[in-house]
Each structure stands twice: as C-alpha cells, then as structure tokens.
Tab-separated table of C-alpha atoms in Angstrom:
chain	number	residue	atom	x	y	z
E	274	UNK	CA	144.928	97.857	74.131
E	275	UNK	CA	141.202	99.855	74.296
E	276	UNK	CA	139.071	100.627	71.471
E	277	UNK	CA	139.351	104.277	70.467
E	278	UNK	CA	137.130	106.557	69.510
E	279	UNK	CA	137.270	108.458	66.283
E	280	UNK	CA	135.521	111.944	66.536
E	281	UNK	CA	132.921	112.075	63.204
E	282	UNK	CA	131.813	114.603	61.008
E	283	UNK	CA	129.003	116.086	62.657
E	284	UNK	CA	129.800	114.707	66.428
E	285	UNK	CA	129.725	118.686	67.252
E	286	UNK	CA	126.017	119.101	67.255
E	287	UNK	CA	126.341	116.531	69.512
E	288	UNK	CA	128.228	119.076	71.953
E	289	UNK	CA	125.530	122.292	70.709
E	290	UNK	CA	122.755	119.847	71.730
E	291	UNK	CA	123.693	119.526	75.177
E	292	UNK	CA	125.475	123.486	76.183
E	293	UNK	CA	122.530	124.962	73.816
E	294	UNK	CA	120.241	125.222	76.773
E	295	UNK	CA	122.946	125.860	79.373
E	296	UNK	CA	123.877	128.591	77.731
E	297	UNK	CA	120.393	130.232	76.969
E	298	UNK	CA	120.073	129.720	81.731
E	299	UNK	CA	123.406	132.037	81.569
E	300	UNK	CA	122.316	134.619	79.316
E	301	UNK	CA	118.898	134.981	80.998
E	302	UNK	CA	120.985	135.439	83.990
E	303	UNK	CA	122.543	138.183	82.286
E	304	UNK	CA	119.296	139.546	80.172
E	305	UNK	CA	117.386	139.300	83.616
E	306	UNK	CA	113.546	139.282	83.393
E	307	UNK	CA	112.098	141.080	80.152
E	308	UNK	CA	114.159	138.931	78.298
E	309	UNK	CA	114.486	135.123	79.444
E	310	UNK	CA	110.624	134.024	77.867
E	311	UNK	CA	112.406	135.982	74.418
E	312	UNK	CA	115.479	133.646	75.388
E	313	UNK	CA	113.768	130.265	76.099
E	314	UNK	CA	111.857	130.453	72.987
E	315	UNK	CA	115.132	131.285	70.812
E	316	UNK	CA	116.508	128.489	72.106
E	317	UNK	CA	113.963	125.754	71.783
E	318	UNK	CA	113.591	127.023	68.132
E	319	UNK	CA	117.269	126.385	67.408
E	320	UNK	CA	117.214	123.533	69.304
E	321	UNK	CA	114.853	121.729	67.227
E	322	UNK	CA	117.477	122.985	64.155
E	323	UNK	CA	120.500	121.147	65.960
E	324	UNK	CA	117.890	118.060	66.903
E	325	UNK	CA	116.603	118.014	62.815
E	326	UNK	CA	120.535	118.744	61.982
E	327	UNK	CA	121.787	115.758	63.869
E	328	UNK	CA	118.898	113.416	62.001
E	329	UNK	CA	120.075	114.092	58.637
E	330	UNK	CA	123.539	113.442	59.949
E	331	UNK	CA	123.450	109.929	61.228
E	332	UNK	CA	121.172	108.579	58.664
E	333	UNK	CA	123.888	110.439	55.369
E	334	UNK	CA	126.978	108.758	57.331
E	335	UNK	CA	124.724	105.523	58.390
E	336	UNK	CA	127.423	105.926	61.192
E	337	UNK	CA	127.021	106.516	65.360
E	338	UNK	CA	127.698	110.246	65.573
E	339	UNK	CA	131.314	110.676	67.832
E	340	UNK	CA	132.816	113.432	69.396
E	341	UNK	CA	135.601	113.202	72.538
E	342	UNK	CA	135.774	116.087	74.350
E	343	UNK	CA	139.196	117.786	74.020
E	344	UNK	CA	140.524	114.783	72.209
E	345	UNK	CA	141.236	112.934	75.488
E	346	UNK	CA	140.532	109.323	74.832
E	347	UNK	CA	139.314	107.810	77.003
E	348	UNK	CA	139.332	106.833	80.046
E	349	UNK	CA	141.573	109.912	80.906
E	350	UNK	CA	138.879	111.503	78.703
E	351	UNK	CA	134.831	111.677	77.956
E	352	UNK	CA	133.699	110.796	74.374
E	353	UNK	CA	129.781	112.121	73.695
E	354	UNK	CA	128.351	109.380	71.321
E	355	UNK	CA	125.159	109.735	69.268
E	356	UNK	CA	122.961	105.984	67.916
E	357	UNK	CA	120.014	106.059	66.396
E	358	UNK	CA	118.511	104.965	69.592
E	359	UNK	CA	120.250	108.652	71.343
E	360	UNK	CA	119.183	110.432	67.794
E	361	UNK	CA	115.295	109.848	68.405
E	362	UNK	CA	115.457	110.639	71.818
E	363	UNK	CA	116.799	114.279	71.117
E	364	UNK	CA	114.518	115.058	68.749
E	365	UNK	CA	111.431	113.907	70.280
E	366	UNK	CA	112.839	115.743	73.171
E	367	UNK	CA	113.224	118.738	71.017
E	368	UNK	CA	109.996	118.693	69.661
E	369	UNK	CA	107.773	117.667	73.600
E	370	UNK	CA	110.526	121.363	74.534
E	371	UNK	CA	109.154	123.412	72.001
E	372	UNK	CA	105.758	122.437	72.568
E	373	UNK	CA	106.476	123.003	76.178
E	374	UNK	CA	107.760	126.601	75.109
E	375	UNK	CA	105.030	127.465	73.129
E	376	UNK	CA	102.352	125.987	75.911
E	377	UNK	CA	104.093	128.144	79.188
E	378	UNK	CA	104.574	131.155	76.901
E	379	UNK	CA	100.924	132.280	77.564
E	380	UNK	CA	101.094	130.628	81.455
E	381	UNK	CA	103.998	131.835	82.828
E	382	UNK	CA	105.200	135.699	80.193
E	383	UNK	CA	106.261	138.253	82.596
E	384	UNK	CA	103.642	141.244	83.613
E	385	UNK	CA	105.563	143.905	84.264
E	386	UNK	CA	102.779	145.612	85.567
E	387	UNK	CA	101.571	143.594	88.134
E	388	UNK	CA	104.584	140.861	88.808
E	389	UNK	CA	108.659	140.724	89.544
E	390	UNK	CA	108.631	138.097	87.127
E	391	UNK	CA	110.551	135.804	89.576
E	392	UNK	CA	108.019	132.528	88.934
E	393	UNK	CA	108.251	132.886	84.886
E	394	UNK	CA	112.223	133.043	85.124
E	395	UNK	CA	112.582	130.386	87.243
E	396	UNK	CA	110.329	128.244	85.235
E	397	UNK	CA	112.171	129.110	81.789
E	398	UNK	CA	115.934	128.689	83.965
E	399	UNK	CA	114.717	125.115	85.306
E	400	UNK	CA	113.026	124.293	81.814
E	401	UNK	CA	116.303	124.957	80.145
E	402	UNK	CA	118.448	122.932	83.064
E	403	UNK	CA	115.965	120.052	82.235
E	404	UNK	CA	116.634	119.758	78.520
E	405	UNK	CA	120.552	120.438	78.867
E	406	UNK	CA	120.300	117.338	81.092
E	407	UNK	CA	118.380	115.575	79.198
E	408	UNK	CA	120.458	115.837	75.869
E	409	UNK	CA	123.738	114.938	78.390
E	410	UNK	CA	122.177	112.279	79.449
E	411	UNK	CA	121.261	110.587	75.514
E	412	UNK	CA	124.784	111.828	74.303
E	413	UNK	CA	126.485	110.460	77.103
E	414	UNK	CA	129.484	107.527	77.058
E	415	UNK	CA	130.743	108.073	80.609
E	416	UNK	CA	129.108	106.958	83.918
E	417	UNK	CA	129.873	109.133	86.489
E	418	UNK	CA	128.793	111.907	83.708
E	419	UNK	CA	125.788	110.093	83.400
E	420	UNK	CA	125.362	110.404	87.309
E	421	UNK	CA	125.844	114.626	86.528
E	422	UNK	CA	123.465	114.230	83.998
E	423	UNK	CA	120.926	112.839	86.379
E	424	UNK	CA	121.548	115.338	89.216
E	425	UNK	CA	121.085	118.269	87.423
E	426	UNK	CA	117.652	116.799	85.939
E	427	UNK	CA	116.604	116.010	89.757
E	428	UNK	CA	118.203	119.315	90.721
E	429	UNK	CA	115.859	121.145	87.766
E	430	UNK	CA	112.326	118.964	87.788
E	431	UNK	CA	111.947	119.172	92.170
E	432	UNK	CA	111.482	122.946	91.753
E	433	UNK	CA	109.545	122.809	89.277
E	434	UNK	CA	107.076	120.583	90.837
E	435	UNK	CA	106.940	123.140	93.396
E	436	UNK	CA	106.813	125.960	91.489
E	437	UNK	CA	103.156	127.518	93.124
E	438	UNK	CA	104.721	126.854	96.809
E	439	UNK	CA	101.937	125.589	97.840
E	440	UNK	CA	102.252	123.091	100.650
E	441	UNK	CA	100.616	119.761	98.882
E	442	UNK	CA	103.222	120.751	96.001
E	443	UNK	CA	106.406	121.159	98.452
E	444	UNK	CA	105.401	117.424	100.036
E	445	UNK	CA	105.245	116.355	97.131
E	446	UNK	CA	108.713	117.416	95.539
E	447	UNK	CA	110.029	115.908	98.804
E	448	UNK	CA	109.746	113.374	98.513
E	449	UNK	CA	110.423	113.572	94.862
E	450	UNK	CA	114.082	114.296	96.015
E	451	UNK	CA	113.716	111.016	98.814
E	452	UNK	CA	113.234	108.506	95.960
E	453	UNK	CA	115.787	110.598	93.723
E	454	UNK	CA	118.850	110.780	96.159
E	455	UNK	CA	118.499	107.456	97.164
E	456	UNK	CA	118.153	105.992	93.626
E	457	UNK	CA	121.337	108.998	93.182
E	458	UNK	CA	122.727	106.442	95.800
E	459	UNK	CA	122.752	103.660	94.824
E	460	UNK	CA	123.372	104.293	91.435
E	461	UNK	CA	126.565	106.061	92.232
E	462	UNK	CA	127.881	102.946	94.698
E	463	UNK	CA	126.942	100.944	91.217
E	464	UNK	CA	129.648	103.545	89.379
E	465	UNK	CA	132.431	103.255	91.948
E	466	UNK	CA	132.452	99.455	91.709
E	467	UNK	CA	132.254	99.081	88.129
E	468	UNK	CA	135.458	101.697	87.852
E	469	UNK	CA	137.271	99.773	90.222
E	470	UNK	CA	136.861	96.434	88.882
E	471	UNK	CA	137.796	98.171	85.460
E	472	UNK	CA	139.397	101.217	86.249
E	473	UNK	CA	137.401	102.880	84.181
E	474	UNK	CA	133.641	104.507	83.728
E	475	UNK	CA	133.114	104.296	80.060
E	476	UNK	CA	130.234	102.237	78.052
E	477	UNK	CA	131.870	100.910	75.382
E	478	UNK	CA	135.804	99.805	77.239
E	479	UNK	CA	133.297	98.222	79.948
E	480	UNK	CA	130.893	96.321	78.032
E	481	UNK	CA	134.299	95.598	75.404
E	482	UNK	CA	135.861	94.011	78.674
E	483	UNK	CA	137.393	90.236	77.850
E	484	UNK	CA	135.652	88.884	80.974
E	485	UNK	CA	133.556	90.235	83.986
E	486	UNK	CA	134.551	89.120	87.711
E	487	UNK	CA	131.208	89.612	90.626
E	488	UNK	CA	131.705	93.246	90.446
E	489	UNK	CA	129.093	93.538	87.354
E	490	UNK	CA	126.336	91.652	88.455
E	491	UNK	CA	126.528	93.485	91.845
E	492	UNK	CA	127.343	97.119	90.397
E	493	UNK	CA	124.147	96.053	88.280
E	494	UNK	CA	121.526	95.065	90.696
E	495	UNK	CA	122.366	98.689	92.844
E	496	UNK	CA	122.481	100.562	89.387
E	497	UNK	CA	119.179	99.394	88.343
E	498	UNK	CA	117.132	99.685	91.203
E	499	UNK	CA	118.537	103.590	91.553
E	500	UNK	CA	117.412	104.152	88.558
E	501	UNK	CA	113.831	102.422	88.456
E	502	UNK	CA	113.233	104.705	92.065
E	503	UNK	CA	114.185	107.569	89.501
E	504	UNK	CA	111.993	106.228	86.203
E	505	UNK	CA	108.900	105.354	89.081
E	506	UNK	CA	108.361	102.285	88.158
E	507	UNK	CA	106.151	99.776	89.377
E	508	UNK	CA	106.518	99.815	93.816
E	509	UNK	CA	109.039	102.465	94.066
E	510	UNK	CA	106.197	105.018	91.960
E	511	UNK	CA	104.900	106.124	95.221
E	512	UNK	CA	106.273	109.467	94.361
E	513	UNK	CA	105.299	110.683	90.990
E	514	UNK	CA	101.627	110.642	91.014
E	515	UNK	CA	101.748	113.555	93.055
E	516	UNK	CA	104.471	115.398	92.137
E	517	UNK	CA	102.690	115.383	88.729
E	518	UNK	CA	99.292	116.495	89.186
E	519	UNK	CA	100.874	119.077	91.671
E	520	UNK	CA	102.613	120.877	89.350
E	521	UNK	CA	101.914	123.680	86.581
E	522	UNK	CA	100.909	122.246	83.337
E	523	UNK	CA	103.474	123.014	81.810
E	524	UNK	CA	105.992	120.981	84.099
E	525	UNK	CA	103.608	118.317	84.008
E	526	UNK	CA	104.013	117.716	80.106
E	527	UNK	CA	107.610	118.007	80.282
E	528	UNK	CA	108.570	116.162	83.695
E	529	UNK	CA	105.925	112.903	82.403
E	530	UNK	CA	107.539	112.740	78.609
E	531	UNK	CA	110.904	112.918	79.011
E	532	UNK	CA	112.311	113.682	82.356
E	533	UNK	CA	110.810	109.721	83.410
E	534	UNK	CA	112.277	108.350	79.889
E	535	UNK	CA	116.286	109.121	81.288
E	536	UNK	CA	116.991	106.511	83.748
E	537	UNK	CA	114.987	103.907	81.496
E	538	UNK	CA	117.005	104.818	78.901
E	539	UNK	CA	120.675	104.064	81.288
E	540	UNK	CA	118.869	101.452	82.560
E	541	UNK	CA	118.365	100.068	78.357
E	542	UNK	CA	122.234	101.213	78.393
E	543	UNK	CA	123.396	98.848	81.125
E	544	UNK	CA	121.822	95.820	79.886
E	545	UNK	CA	122.024	95.830	76.556
E	546	UNK	CA	125.542	97.229	76.168
E	547	UNK	CA	127.368	96.476	79.086
E	548	UNK	CA	125.898	93.493	81.214
E	549	UNK	CA	126.915	90.582	80.447
E	550	UNK	CA	124.606	87.919	78.901
E	551	UNK	CA	123.756	85.888	81.753
E	552	UNK	CA	123.068	89.107	84.131
E	553	UNK	CA	120.847	91.080	81.499
E	554	UNK	CA	118.719	87.810	80.935
E	555	UNK	CA	117.901	87.847	84.254
E	556	UNK	CA	117.602	91.766	84.798
E	557	UNK	CA	115.748	91.467	81.746
E	558	UNK	CA	113.453	89.282	83.282
E	559	UNK	CA	112.399	90.709	87.115
E	560	UNK	CA	112.277	94.173	85.222
E	561	UNK	CA	109.322	92.238	82.565
E	562	UNK	CA	107.886	91.340	86.144
E	563	UNK	CA	108.021	94.506	87.326
E	564	UNK	CA	106.741	96.512	84.255
E	565	UNK	CA	103.648	94.442	84.177
E	566	UNK	CA	102.717	94.708	87.384
E	567	UNK	CA	103.484	98.474	86.911
E	568	UNK	CA	100.497	98.435	83.721
E	569	UNK	CA	98.355	96.790	85.627
E	570	UNK	CA	98.025	97.749	89.179
E	571	UNK	CA	98.922	101.349	88.036
E	572	UNK	CA	95.861	101.154	85.020
E	573	UNK	CA	93.409	100.159	88.217
E	574	UNK	CA	95.072	103.107	90.203
E	575	UNK	CA	93.985	105.443	87.738
E	576	UNK	CA	90.560	104.572	86.885
E	577	UNK	CA	89.853	105.171	90.101
E	578	UNK	CA	90.965	108.635	90.128
E	579	UNK	CA	88.856	111.954	91.111
E	580	UNK	CA	91.039	113.847	90.030
E	581	UNK	CA	91.777	114.274	85.948
E	582	UNK	CA	96.005	115.499	86.810
E	583	UNK	CA	95.966	112.323	89.108
E	584	UNK	CA	94.304	110.117	86.667
E	585	UNK	CA	97.735	111.154	83.940
E	586	UNK	CA	99.685	110.212	86.995
E	587	UNK	CA	98.957	106.900	87.574
E	588	UNK	CA	98.504	106.867	83.845
E	589	UNK	CA	102.171	107.545	83.271
E	590	UNK	CA	103.754	104.848	85.243
E	591	UNK	CA	101.523	102.337	84.084
E	592	UNK	CA	102.250	103.371	80.562
E	593	UNK	CA	106.040	103.033	81.619
E	594	UNK	CA	105.974	99.478	81.874
E	595	UNK	CA	105.138	98.993	78.566
E	596	UNK	CA	109.074	100.200	77.810
E	597	UNK	CA	110.566	97.246	80.916
E	598	UNK	CA	108.604	94.337	79.112
E	599	UNK	CA	110.399	94.945	75.530
E	600	UNK	CA	113.981	93.015	77.410
E	601	UNK	CA	112.434	89.740	77.091
E	602	UNK	CA	110.405	90.248	73.964
E	603	UNK	CA	113.755	91.312	72.149
E	604	UNK	CA	115.898	88.807	73.264
E	605	UNK	CA	117.972	90.396	75.424
E	606	UNK	CA	120.864	88.406	77.536
E	607	UNK	CA	119.912	85.374	74.795
E	608	UNK	CA	122.664	85.775	72.218
E	609	UNK	CA	120.985	87.639	69.891
E	610	UNK	CA	121.245	91.687	68.715
E	611	UNK	CA	117.965	93.304	70.037
E	612	UNK	CA	118.402	95.894	67.736
E	613	UNK	CA	117.058	94.099	65.066
E	614	UNK	CA	114.198	92.776	66.082
E	615	UNK	CA	110.346	94.043	65.871
E	616	UNK	CA	110.238	94.528	69.687
E	617	UNK	CA	112.970	96.472	69.547
E	618	UNK	CA	110.779	99.159	67.500
E	619	UNK	CA	108.000	98.273	68.990
E	620	UNK	CA	109.496	99.766	72.438
E	621	UNK	CA	110.623	102.870	70.556
E	622	UNK	CA	107.337	103.948	69.318
E	623	UNK	CA	106.164	103.179	72.298
E	624	UNK	CA	108.465	105.595	74.096
E	625	UNK	CA	108.049	108.071	71.577
E	626	UNK	CA	104.031	107.896	71.194
E	627	UNK	CA	103.542	107.734	75.089
E	628	UNK	CA	106.121	111.102	75.282
E	629	UNK	CA	103.750	112.726	72.487
E	630	UNK	CA	100.418	111.820	73.761
E	631	UNK	CA	101.497	112.114	77.535
E	632	UNK	CA	102.683	115.606	76.816
E	633	UNK	CA	99.215	116.328	74.974
E	634	UNK	CA	97.336	114.840	77.962
E	635	UNK	CA	98.777	116.714	80.619
E	636	UNK	CA	98.430	120.490	78.590
E	637	UNK	CA	94.731	119.427	78.228
E	638	UNK	CA	94.393	118.825	81.848
E	639	UNK	CA	95.803	122.432	82.220
E	640	UNK	CA	93.295	124.044	79.939
E	641	UNK	CA	90.413	122.413	81.348
E	642	UNK	CA	91.679	123.574	85.149
E	643	UNK	CA	92.639	127.168	84.172
E	644	UNK	CA	89.026	127.580	82.119
E	645	UNK	CA	87.085	126.355	84.598
E	646	UNK	CA	88.854	126.435	88.013
E	647	UNK	CA	89.773	122.381	88.896
E	648	UNK	CA	90.250	119.203	87.614
E	649	UNK	CA	87.581	117.579	89.546
E	650	UNK	CA	86.644	114.126	86.908
E	651	UNK	CA	82.860	114.366	88.332
E	652	UNK	CA	81.952	117.866	87.908
E	653	UNK	CA	83.383	118.408	84.236
E	654	UNK	CA	79.912	116.909	83.030
E	655	UNK	CA	79.946	118.562	79.317
E	656	UNK	CA	83.608	120.803	79.046
E	657	UNK	CA	84.147	119.453	75.476
E	658	UNK	CA	81.002	121.537	74.859
E	659	UNK	CA	83.128	124.703	75.553
E	660	UNK	CA	86.796	123.421	75.426
E	661	UNK	CA	86.090	121.361	71.955
E	662	UNK	CA	89.494	121.099	71.121
E	663	UNK	CA	91.073	120.210	73.815
E	664	UNK	CA	88.239	117.268	74.501
E	665	UNK	CA	89.229	116.330	71.173
E	666	UNK	CA	92.772	116.859	72.240
E	667	UNK	CA	92.341	114.470	75.247
E	668	UNK	CA	90.335	111.858	73.000
E	669	UNK	CA	93.314	111.204	70.539
E	670	UNK	CA	96.145	111.256	72.555
E	671	UNK	CA	93.994	108.376	74.541
E	672	UNK	CA	93.341	106.370	71.214
E	673	UNK	CA	97.459	106.371	71.302
E	674	UNK	CA	97.361	105.096	75.504
E	675	UNK	CA	94.604	102.370	74.710
E	676	UNK	CA	96.273	101.378	71.737
E	677	UNK	CA	93.549	101.528	68.972
E	678	UNK	CA	94.329	102.100	65.637
E	679	UNK	CA	95.689	103.825	63.784
E	680	UNK	CA	97.466	105.529	67.003
E	681	UNK	CA	100.941	104.977	67.281
E	682	UNK	CA	100.482	103.237	70.899
E	683	UNK	CA	98.342	100.792	68.059
E	684	UNK	CA	101.487	99.914	66.039
E	685	UNK	CA	104.018	99.691	69.506
E	686	UNK	CA	101.602	97.593	71.073
E	687	UNK	CA	101.250	95.646	67.755
E	688	UNK	CA	104.371	95.221	67.877
E	689	UNK	CA	104.856	94.201	71.086
E	690	UNK	CA	102.303	91.925	71.461
E	691	UNK	CA	103.564	90.043	67.947
E	692	UNK	CA	106.406	89.557	69.409
E	693	UNK	CA	105.296	88.367	73.051
E	694	UNK	CA	103.297	85.627	70.921
E	695	UNK	CA	106.025	84.885	68.388
E	696	UNK	CA	108.415	84.380	71.387
E	697	UNK	CA	106.092	82.129	73.528
E	698	UNK	CA	105.488	84.717	76.523
E	699	UNK	CA	101.289	84.186	77.010
E	700	UNK	CA	101.590	86.478	79.895
E	701	UNK	CA	103.026	89.001	78.615
E	702	UNK	CA	100.754	89.147	76.011
E	703	UNK	CA	97.691	89.042	78.335
E	704	UNK	CA	99.057	91.496	80.024
E	705	UNK	CA	99.461	94.388	77.277
E	706	UNK	CA	95.824	93.112	76.524
E	707	UNK	CA	94.526	93.697	79.750
E	708	UNK	CA	96.416	97.070	79.304
E	709	UNK	CA	94.869	98.219	76.485
E	710	UNK	CA	91.770	97.553	77.959
E	711	UNK	CA	92.058	99.408	81.386
E	712	UNK	CA	93.152	102.574	79.608
E	713	UNK	CA	90.669	102.417	77.279
E	714	UNK	CA	88.352	102.247	81.144
E	715	UNK	CA	89.476	105.640	82.083
E	716	UNK	CA	89.871	107.259	78.919
E	717	UNK	CA	86.483	106.419	78.167
E	718	UNK	CA	85.137	108.325	81.590
E	719	UNK	CA	86.957	111.467	80.733
E	720	UNK	CA	85.467	111.058	77.437
E	721	UNK	CA	81.788	110.465	78.573
E	722	UNK	CA	81.902	113.462	80.802
E	723	UNK	CA	83.529	116.024	78.058
E	724	UNK	CA	80.692	115.024	75.803
E	725	UNK	CA	77.640	114.394	78.981
E	726	UNK	CA	74.928	116.555	78.960
E	727	UNK	CA	75.327	118.606	82.307
E	728	UNK	CA	71.203	119.873	84.339
E	729	UNK	CA	73.415	123.059	84.116
E	730	UNK	CA	75.632	124.500	81.644
E	731	UNK	CA	78.943	124.425	82.789
E	732	UNK	CA	80.770	128.309	82.967
E	733	UNK	CA	84.350	129.164	81.429
E	734	UNK	CA	86.105	130.897	84.443
E	735	UNK	CA	88.469	132.669	81.788
E	736	UNK	CA	88.226	132.345	78.347
E	737	UNK	CA	91.514	130.356	76.561
E	738	UNK	CA	93.215	131.530	73.440
E	739	UNK	CA	93.094	128.950	70.063
E	740	UNK	CA	97.212	129.543	70.430
E	741	UNK	CA	97.019	128.158	73.612
E	742	UNK	CA	94.571	124.511	72.673
E	743	UNK	CA	96.521	124.508	69.615
E	744	UNK	CA	99.620	123.679	71.046
E	745	UNK	CA	98.544	120.489	73.272
E	746	UNK	CA	95.983	119.423	69.729
E	747	UNK	CA	99.757	119.281	67.503
E	748	UNK	CA	101.232	116.465	69.936
E	749	UNK	CA	98.333	114.406	69.923
E	750	UNK	CA	97.762	114.561	65.632
E	751	UNK	CA	102.069	113.731	65.931
E	752	UNK	CA	101.338	110.752	68.495
E	753	UNK	CA	98.356	109.204	65.944
E	754	UNK	CA	100.301	110.756	62.662
E	755	UNK	CA	102.951	107.718	63.755
E	756	UNK	CA	100.833	104.892	63.540
E	757	UNK	CA	101.314	104.912	59.486
E	758	UNK	CA	104.764	103.980	60.374
E	759	UNK	CA	105.281	99.991	58.662
E	760	UNK	CA	104.727	97.327	61.210
E	761	UNK	CA	108.977	96.295	60.524
E	762	UNK	CA	111.983	96.837	63.078
E	763	UNK	CA	113.080	100.818	62.695
E	764	UNK	CA	116.292	101.198	60.459
E	765	UNK	CA	117.505	104.464	62.326
E	766	UNK	CA	117.003	102.759	65.644
E	767	UNK	CA	120.270	99.793	64.203
E	768	UNK	CA	122.192	102.330	63.040
E	769	UNK	CA	125.395	102.246	65.594
E	770	UNK	CA	124.865	99.657	67.355
E	771	UNK	CA	126.832	97.376	68.372
E	772	UNK	CA	129.853	99.266	67.867
E	773	UNK	CA	132.077	97.538	70.077
E	774	UNK	CA	135.540	96.579	68.261
E	775	UNK	CA	138.348	95.549	70.648
E	776	UNK	CA	138.378	94.138	73.948
E	777	UNK	CA	140.553	95.230	77.403
E	778	UNK	CA	141.131	93.587	80.314
E	779	UNK	CA	139.508	94.304	82.968
C-alpha cells in the first residue's frame, strides 16, 4: 500500500512557478529580440507575486502544498510538493532573479541601431531557463524529474559563463560542463539503482519503504558525489572560480547565489528524507569534513587572489561549506527530527543570507569593472570615492559573509556555533570561527582599497547610472536585515516535515 498524494489548495501555484519562466522563453522566441527584455521583466514581476502567494498559502494551510500532475498518483505519475524549505527557496530565487533582471536591464538591453540582439536575447532566454530549472528542483518529488531539472540548469548555466565568447570563458565553461556531466552520470546511476530496488523514483515512496537493502547506500555513494561536483564543494570546486569570475556580472550573481544551491538542496533531501539513519549519519559526517575543509582552504585561496571577481568566486566555495556542516549539528541520522533544531534554522539562514550577499557582491564587482575597466584589487585604490554606493554595497554584503552583527550571516553562524558548542563539536566550532576571521581578511582587504587615497585620482571609464548601483545595494541591505530575525528555530521550515504516513515494501 502506498501513501497517496492528496492535492491541496494552492498546489497549482507550484506548476505556475515552474511554467511561468518556461512560457516566457516561448514568448521570447515568438515575439523576437525587440520584446525579449520586456517579456523577461514581466515574467520576473509575476514570479515575485507567485512566490508571495505560495508562501502565504503555505502559512495559511500549515501543511505542504501538493499538486499531482494529471491526477496520476506516483509511481505512475509525478507529484510536485513544497514544504517550508521549498517555499523559502522559491521566494529567495524569485527575489534574486528579479534583482538580476533589473541589474541586467542596463547591461543587456537591445540597441537596435548597433546590435542584432543575439547577446541580449540569449541572456534573457537562458536566465528564464535557469529560473524554471531551479523552481523545478525545489518542488519536484521524482528523482528522474530532478535529473531533468539539473540538466536544464546545466545547459542554461554553461552558456551564461561564456556569453562573451572569449577564449578563457569558453575554457571555463567547458570545464564546468565536464564536471556537471560527470555529476549527472553518477546521479543517474544512483537513481537507476533505486528504481531497480524500489520500483519507484518518488522520494516519499522510497523514504517510506519498510526496509532498505544494499542498493540504498550504494546509490547514495554515487548520487551524493555527483551532486557535490555540481555544487563545487572542495575538492570538486576546480571549475567554479574561473567560471563565475569570467561570466558577466549578472550571470555570476545568479550562478553563485542560486544555481549551486540546487544540488545542495537535493543532497539535503537525499540525506534527511531518503537515507536510513545509519547511512545518513555516515554521509553527514563525511559532508561535514568536506564542508570544513572547503571553508578553510577556499577562504585562504580567496585571500591570495589578485582579481576581485576571482576572490568573490573562491569565497562562494568557502561559504557553501557552512551548509554541509549542518548535517551533524542538526542531528541528521541520530533518530531525531533535524528540522526542529537551531542548526537547521542556521543552515537555512546561511543559505538565504549568502544568496543575497553574494549576488550583491558580484553585481558590485561588475559595476567596478564596468566603470574602471578592470577588477585588479591592487589598482582599485580609492574606488569608494568615485563609487560610494558600490563600496557600501560590498561592505554590507561583506558583513554577512564575515558573520558580523546585525547581519543575517551573523544570525546564521551564531546558530551554527551554538549548535556546535551544545553538541560538543569543538572542531566545527573552531572552523566556524576561523572561517569568519578569514572572511574578514579578504573583505577588509577590498574595503581598504576602497577607502585608500591613491597617488592619482581614480577616473571612471564610463558613468554608472544610479539605478544600477541601487539594485545590489538593496540586496545587501536585505542580507543585513535578516539579522533581526529571532535566535530560535524558524517555524516556517517545519511546515510539511515530515509528511510520510504509510509504508511500502521495497
């Protein structure tokens, strides 16, 4: 007997969240380059409303939102389901995507007198494809459907990296593609093993199985490393710094803030929702070790970079490590419910604050490079005098990365540090503290150049519109504003978890 998915009010919003950007792509292809940007901006505005409506419906119902495609119950059909974590990710994605669209509006507009619109049209189409794939990852319950979503993300993200057509960005994109395809192959092998063992790829049906054979740990041992390659966790991070540093600033913002969060989200689903306690505990410990290594090693690498965007890219890999040390801190695999712990809330806040801060930081770096003509840190002395709002943006975003109050990063790291101290994980507590100090090193290095008095005044290559600087500034302010949330488990994250009532035989 299988647990049935009962469609809930508001479930159609999940379909709309996935199909809205996909429909925008079709509209762009039909209407042509003249209307591409307008279609994208309309879709982004509607997407914000859909995310808001989804969140309100979840809070009102206090239960997960469910939609069964074609009313065919799994395993024959596919179900979409959104709990509190999923809805949070839909909202963060909508906010960052909207900000990315407003930022890119100035950089990827269509000048009909001088351009044929290929670059602008490609950017907006790929951005919508990226958004659709992300939303599908956050609401899908079928492992093969999730594979399709991950591939959609890959084939939208890789062209964004090399949008300018330069040789170095083409090489970075190909390296990204190789890592992503390797990850996809491993993930698909693991999904095939699960299907052979359980006769279904639905997450809830697999999780509710009455017993688990050897296929489960083997499948997890394949799928999780495959997803780690896509998430760029140390030591599988080699593709990310050149890819994110070489992409256009608007693309880097979306890639760093959102795209690498999709495989992290899926790893969380596999370990917390599917894996039996023994396998979850082992996986959590291994992931925590890799996360700690990522925090320390990539923070040091960020300190050594000469280019601003490369420094921010290495910082991304370091900050992602905090999401993986959540597993042992939240007690994943020890028989308790991790979603009621402060570590679970700390991880979610780290994910959100990092998305906002890192998008703001990449946009700020893009403005600096656009205005001055380069992003060499040693030659940026005094850029805060000519771009004060951009320097303020970088500083506010840096507060969150360092974990300085009253930022969202402070609340996140404080919760994780508290969980480490309570749980006796001294090595993780020291890692969190060391990561904050190292982040302070590379953030203050840039701020020192921003506030320096150069021998010769820094000249802007081109004027920067005020509205362009305001977009990342708003994101940075939001990242700081998260710091005013209370230091306690976040109730939204517990809605819809767990939701497995019946058992099936494997």
